[in-house]
Coordinates of C-alpha atoms in Angstrom, one line a residue:
X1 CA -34.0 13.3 -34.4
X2 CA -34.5 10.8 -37.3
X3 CA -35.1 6.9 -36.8
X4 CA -31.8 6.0 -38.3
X5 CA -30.3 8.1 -35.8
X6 CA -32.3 6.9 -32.7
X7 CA -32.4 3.1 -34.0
X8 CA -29.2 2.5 -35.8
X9 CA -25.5 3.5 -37.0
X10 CA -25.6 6.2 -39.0
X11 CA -26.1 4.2 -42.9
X12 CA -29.5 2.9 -41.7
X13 CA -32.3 5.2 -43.9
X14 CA -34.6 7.6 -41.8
X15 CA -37.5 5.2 -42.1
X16 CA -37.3 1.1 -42.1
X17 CA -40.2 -1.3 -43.1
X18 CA -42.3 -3.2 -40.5
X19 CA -40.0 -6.6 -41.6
X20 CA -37.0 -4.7 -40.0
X21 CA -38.7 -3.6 -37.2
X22 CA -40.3 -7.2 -36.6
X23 CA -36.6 -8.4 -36.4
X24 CA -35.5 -5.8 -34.5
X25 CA -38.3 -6.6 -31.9
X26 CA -37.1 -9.9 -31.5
X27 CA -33.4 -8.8 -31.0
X28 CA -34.5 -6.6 -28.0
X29 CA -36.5 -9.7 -26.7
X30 CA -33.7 -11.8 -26.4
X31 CA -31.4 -9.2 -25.1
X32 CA -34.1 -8.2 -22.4
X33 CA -34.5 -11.7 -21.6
X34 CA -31.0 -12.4 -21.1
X35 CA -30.7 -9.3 -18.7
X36 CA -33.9 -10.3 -17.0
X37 CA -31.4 -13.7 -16.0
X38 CA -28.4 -11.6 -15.5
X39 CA -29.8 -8.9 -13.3
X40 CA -31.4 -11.5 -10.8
X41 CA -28.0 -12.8 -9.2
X42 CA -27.3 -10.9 -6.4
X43 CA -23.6 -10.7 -5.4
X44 CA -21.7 -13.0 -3.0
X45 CA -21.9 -11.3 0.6
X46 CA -19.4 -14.3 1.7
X47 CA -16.7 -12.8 4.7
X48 CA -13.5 -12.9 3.1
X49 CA -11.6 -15.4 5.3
X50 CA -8.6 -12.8 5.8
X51 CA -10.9 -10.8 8.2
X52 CA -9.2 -11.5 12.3
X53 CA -12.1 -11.1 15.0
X54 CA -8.9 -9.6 17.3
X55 CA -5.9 -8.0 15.9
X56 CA -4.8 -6.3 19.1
X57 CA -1.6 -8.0 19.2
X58 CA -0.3 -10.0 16.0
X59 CA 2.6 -11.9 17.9
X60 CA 2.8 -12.6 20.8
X61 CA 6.0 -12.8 23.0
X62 CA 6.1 -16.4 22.5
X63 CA 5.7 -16.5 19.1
X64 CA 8.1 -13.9 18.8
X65 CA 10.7 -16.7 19.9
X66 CA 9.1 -18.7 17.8
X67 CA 9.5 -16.8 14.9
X68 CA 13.4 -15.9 15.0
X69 CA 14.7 -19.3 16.9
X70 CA 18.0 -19.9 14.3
X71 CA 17.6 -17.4 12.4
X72 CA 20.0 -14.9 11.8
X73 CA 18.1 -11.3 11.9
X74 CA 19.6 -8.3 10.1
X75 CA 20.1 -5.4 11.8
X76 CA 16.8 -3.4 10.3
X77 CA 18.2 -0.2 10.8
X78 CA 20.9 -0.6 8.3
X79 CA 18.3 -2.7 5.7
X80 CA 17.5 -0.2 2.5
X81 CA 14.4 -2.4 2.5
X82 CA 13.3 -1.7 6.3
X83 CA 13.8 1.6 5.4
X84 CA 12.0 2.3 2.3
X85 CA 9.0 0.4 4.1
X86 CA 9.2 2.8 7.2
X87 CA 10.5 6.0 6.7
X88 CA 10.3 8.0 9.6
X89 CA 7.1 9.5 9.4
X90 CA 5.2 6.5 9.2
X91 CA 6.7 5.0 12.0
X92 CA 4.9 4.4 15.1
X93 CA 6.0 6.1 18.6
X94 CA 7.1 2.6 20.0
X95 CA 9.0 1.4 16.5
X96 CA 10.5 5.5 17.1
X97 CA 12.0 4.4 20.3
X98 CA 13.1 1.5 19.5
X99 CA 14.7 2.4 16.7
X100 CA 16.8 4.7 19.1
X101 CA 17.6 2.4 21.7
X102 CA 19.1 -0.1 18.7
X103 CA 21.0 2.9 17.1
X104 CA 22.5 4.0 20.6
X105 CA 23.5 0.6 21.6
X106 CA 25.2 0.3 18.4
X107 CA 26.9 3.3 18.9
X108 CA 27.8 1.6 22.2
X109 CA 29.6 -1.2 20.8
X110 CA 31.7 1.2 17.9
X111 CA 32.5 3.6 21.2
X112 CA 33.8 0.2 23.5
X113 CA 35.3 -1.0 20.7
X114 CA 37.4 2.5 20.2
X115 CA 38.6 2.4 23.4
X116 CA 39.8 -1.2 23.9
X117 CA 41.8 -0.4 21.1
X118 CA 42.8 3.3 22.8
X119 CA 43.2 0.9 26.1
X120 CA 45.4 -1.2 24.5
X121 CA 47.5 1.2 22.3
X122 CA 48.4 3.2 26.2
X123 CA 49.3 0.1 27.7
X124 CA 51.3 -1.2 24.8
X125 CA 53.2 2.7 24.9
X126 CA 53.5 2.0 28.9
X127 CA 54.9 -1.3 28.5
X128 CA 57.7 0.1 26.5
X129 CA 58.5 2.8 28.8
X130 CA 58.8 0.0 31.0
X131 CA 61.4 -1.7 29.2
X132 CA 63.4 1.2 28.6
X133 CA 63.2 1.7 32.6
X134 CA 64.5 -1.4 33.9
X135 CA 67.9 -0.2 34.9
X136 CA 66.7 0.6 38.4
X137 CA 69.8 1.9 40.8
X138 CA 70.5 4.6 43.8
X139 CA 71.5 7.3 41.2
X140 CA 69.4 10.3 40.8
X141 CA 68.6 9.1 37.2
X142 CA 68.1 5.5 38.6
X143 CA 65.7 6.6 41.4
X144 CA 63.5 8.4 38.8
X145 CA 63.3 5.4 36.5
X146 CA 62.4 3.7 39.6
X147 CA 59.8 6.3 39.9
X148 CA 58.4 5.9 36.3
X149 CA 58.7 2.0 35.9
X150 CA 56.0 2.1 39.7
X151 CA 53.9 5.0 37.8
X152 CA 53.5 2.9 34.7
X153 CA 52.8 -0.3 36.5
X154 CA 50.2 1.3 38.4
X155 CA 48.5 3.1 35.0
X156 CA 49.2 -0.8 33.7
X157 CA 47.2 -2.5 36.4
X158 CA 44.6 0.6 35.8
X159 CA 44.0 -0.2 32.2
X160 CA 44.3 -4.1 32.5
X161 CA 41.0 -3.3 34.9
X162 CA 38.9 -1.1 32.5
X163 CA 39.7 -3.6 29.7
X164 CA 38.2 -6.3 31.5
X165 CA 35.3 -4.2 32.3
X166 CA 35.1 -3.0 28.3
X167 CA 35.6 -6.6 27.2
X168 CA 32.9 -7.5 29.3
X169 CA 30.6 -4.7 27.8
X170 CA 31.8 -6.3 24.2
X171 CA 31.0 -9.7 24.9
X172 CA 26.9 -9.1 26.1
X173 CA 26.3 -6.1 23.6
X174 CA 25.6 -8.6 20.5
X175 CA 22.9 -10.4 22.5
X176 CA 21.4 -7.0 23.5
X177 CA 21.6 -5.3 19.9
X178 CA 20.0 -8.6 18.8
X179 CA 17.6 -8.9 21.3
X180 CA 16.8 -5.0 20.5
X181 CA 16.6 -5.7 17.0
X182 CA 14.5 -8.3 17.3
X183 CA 12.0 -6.1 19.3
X184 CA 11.4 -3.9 17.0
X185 CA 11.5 -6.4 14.2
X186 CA 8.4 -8.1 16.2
X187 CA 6.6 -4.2 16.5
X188 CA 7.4 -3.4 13.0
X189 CA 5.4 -6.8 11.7
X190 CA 2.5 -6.2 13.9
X191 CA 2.5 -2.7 12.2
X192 CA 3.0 -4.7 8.6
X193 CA 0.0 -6.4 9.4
X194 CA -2.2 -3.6 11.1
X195 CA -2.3 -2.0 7.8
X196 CA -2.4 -5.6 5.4
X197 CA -5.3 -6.1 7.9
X198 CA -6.9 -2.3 7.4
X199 CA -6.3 -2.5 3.4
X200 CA -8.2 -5.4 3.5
X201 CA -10.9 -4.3 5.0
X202 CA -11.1 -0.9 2.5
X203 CA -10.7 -3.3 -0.2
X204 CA -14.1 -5.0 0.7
X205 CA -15.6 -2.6 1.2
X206 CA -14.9 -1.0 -2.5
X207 CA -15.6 -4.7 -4.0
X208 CA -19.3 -4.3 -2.0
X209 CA -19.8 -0.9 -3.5
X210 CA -18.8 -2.2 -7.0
X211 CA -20.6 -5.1 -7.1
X212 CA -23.7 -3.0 -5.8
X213 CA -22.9 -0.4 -8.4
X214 CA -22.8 -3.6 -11.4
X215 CA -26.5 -4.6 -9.8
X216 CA -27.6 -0.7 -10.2
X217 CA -26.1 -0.5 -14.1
X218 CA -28.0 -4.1 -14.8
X219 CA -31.2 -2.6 -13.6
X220 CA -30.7 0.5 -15.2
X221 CA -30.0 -1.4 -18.5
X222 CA -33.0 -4.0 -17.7
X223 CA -35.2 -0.6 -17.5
X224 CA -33.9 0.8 -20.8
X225 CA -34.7 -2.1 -22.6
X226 CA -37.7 -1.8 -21.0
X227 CA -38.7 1.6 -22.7
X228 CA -37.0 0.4 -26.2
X229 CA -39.5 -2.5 -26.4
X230 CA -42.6 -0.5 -25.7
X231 CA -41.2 2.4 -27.9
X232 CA -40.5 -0.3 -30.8
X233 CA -44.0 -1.5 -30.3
X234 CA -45.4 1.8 -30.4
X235 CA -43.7 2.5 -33.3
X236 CA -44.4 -0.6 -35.2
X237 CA -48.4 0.0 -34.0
X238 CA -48.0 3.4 -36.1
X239 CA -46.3 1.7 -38.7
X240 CA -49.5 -0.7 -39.3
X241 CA -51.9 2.1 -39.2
X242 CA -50.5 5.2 -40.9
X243 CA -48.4 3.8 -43.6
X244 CA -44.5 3.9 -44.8
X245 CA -45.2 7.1 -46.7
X246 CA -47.6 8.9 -43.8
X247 CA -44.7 7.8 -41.2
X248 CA -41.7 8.7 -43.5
X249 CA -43.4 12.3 -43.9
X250 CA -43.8 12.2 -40.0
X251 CA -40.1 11.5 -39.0
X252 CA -38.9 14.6 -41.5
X253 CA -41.3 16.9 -39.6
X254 CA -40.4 15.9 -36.4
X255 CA -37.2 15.9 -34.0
X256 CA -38.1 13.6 -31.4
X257 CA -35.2 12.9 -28.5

């Protein structure tokens, strides 16, 4: 290989004069200085502040009232968001369940909810049938009217007691879909930050390999440099004893790497 193509870009000639090279020596000094400087700072080993001594349990019950006192949760289940953030497989066995238990007691309201309207629709048909039988007398036809209008009351008083029983279900199920949603909105954050809390520490642990990694390259540069400077003063030495013409005659005969 010829000087110009160990030294320089590809213009420079095959052989430069001891002027160049004395200029060149004193760029490599100040850019081995410089390194010498840059090389010695070691990087920060400072604990990032987001690192938790005890991340057993995020939130607490307490703060778990805390947290959604007066504030309107949405049911998670039904948010695109939730959803996108834990699809099924990445959900834990507890946020599993829980998810369950909120979808079944919603499916207990729409069922309640079905039949106070089916409650009401039979007892609205019975009242009629009740109206249309009020002619009550000791005919054969009168007797079985009398018959009816005592069945339908009956069914009446039937219904008016599994109303009150489904109106009753109605009324506590929003506190308990709420109170279920809120459970596993409480699980689903301590799983949120589990993983902010894991990420975090992978992503130290990358910036400590990097900046080890930066200190490696600097040293490796630092003992490049090293090697250029004696080379350029080996070569300048060779310069001062053999000669331009001598050297020039040298570089065309030889391929060094």
């Amino acid at each position: 290989m010829r000087l110009g193509k160990r030294f320089g870009d590809k213009s420079e000639p095959k052989t430069k004069s001891l002027g160049d090279l004395d200029d060149l020596d004193d760029d490599f000094d100040l850019e081995f200085e410089n390194l010498k400087v840059s090389s010695s700072i070691e990087p920060s080993r400072t604990e990032p502040r987001y690192v938790k001594e005890n991340r057993s349990k995020v939130f607490s019950e307490m703060s778990l009232r805390q947290t959604f006192r007066n504030r309107k949760i949405p049911i998670v289940t039904l948010d695109e968001r939730f959803i996108n953030l834990f699809p099924e497989e990445k959900m834990s066995g507890v946020q599993l369940r829980l998810r369950d238990e909120l979808v079944e007691l919603m499916k207990d309201q729409s069922r309640v909810l079905e039949d106070i309207k089916g409650l009401k629709r039979y007892k609205s048909q019975l009242m009629q049938e009740i109206v249309e039988n009020m002619e009550v007398d000791h005919t054969p036809l009168g007797k079985l009217k009398g018959r009816k209008l005592s069945k339908n009351q009956k069914l009446i008083e039937d219904i008016n007691q599994k109303l009150l029983i489904a109106e009753d279900k109605l009324e506590k199920l929003p506190s308990e879909i709420a109170a279920k949603n809120e459970e596993l909105m409480l699980e689903s954050l301590q799983r949120c930050y589990n993983n902010i809390y894991d990420e975090n520490l992978r992503k130290k642990a990358l910036t400590d390999e990097i900046m080890e990694m930066e200190v490696k390259l600097r040293n490796l540069k630092k003992q490049k440099l090293e090697i250029e400077k004696d080379y350029r003063g080996t070569y300048t030495y060779l310069y001062e004893m053999l000669g331009t013409e001598m050297m020039r005659k040298i570089d065309e005969e030889q391929d060094l790497l």
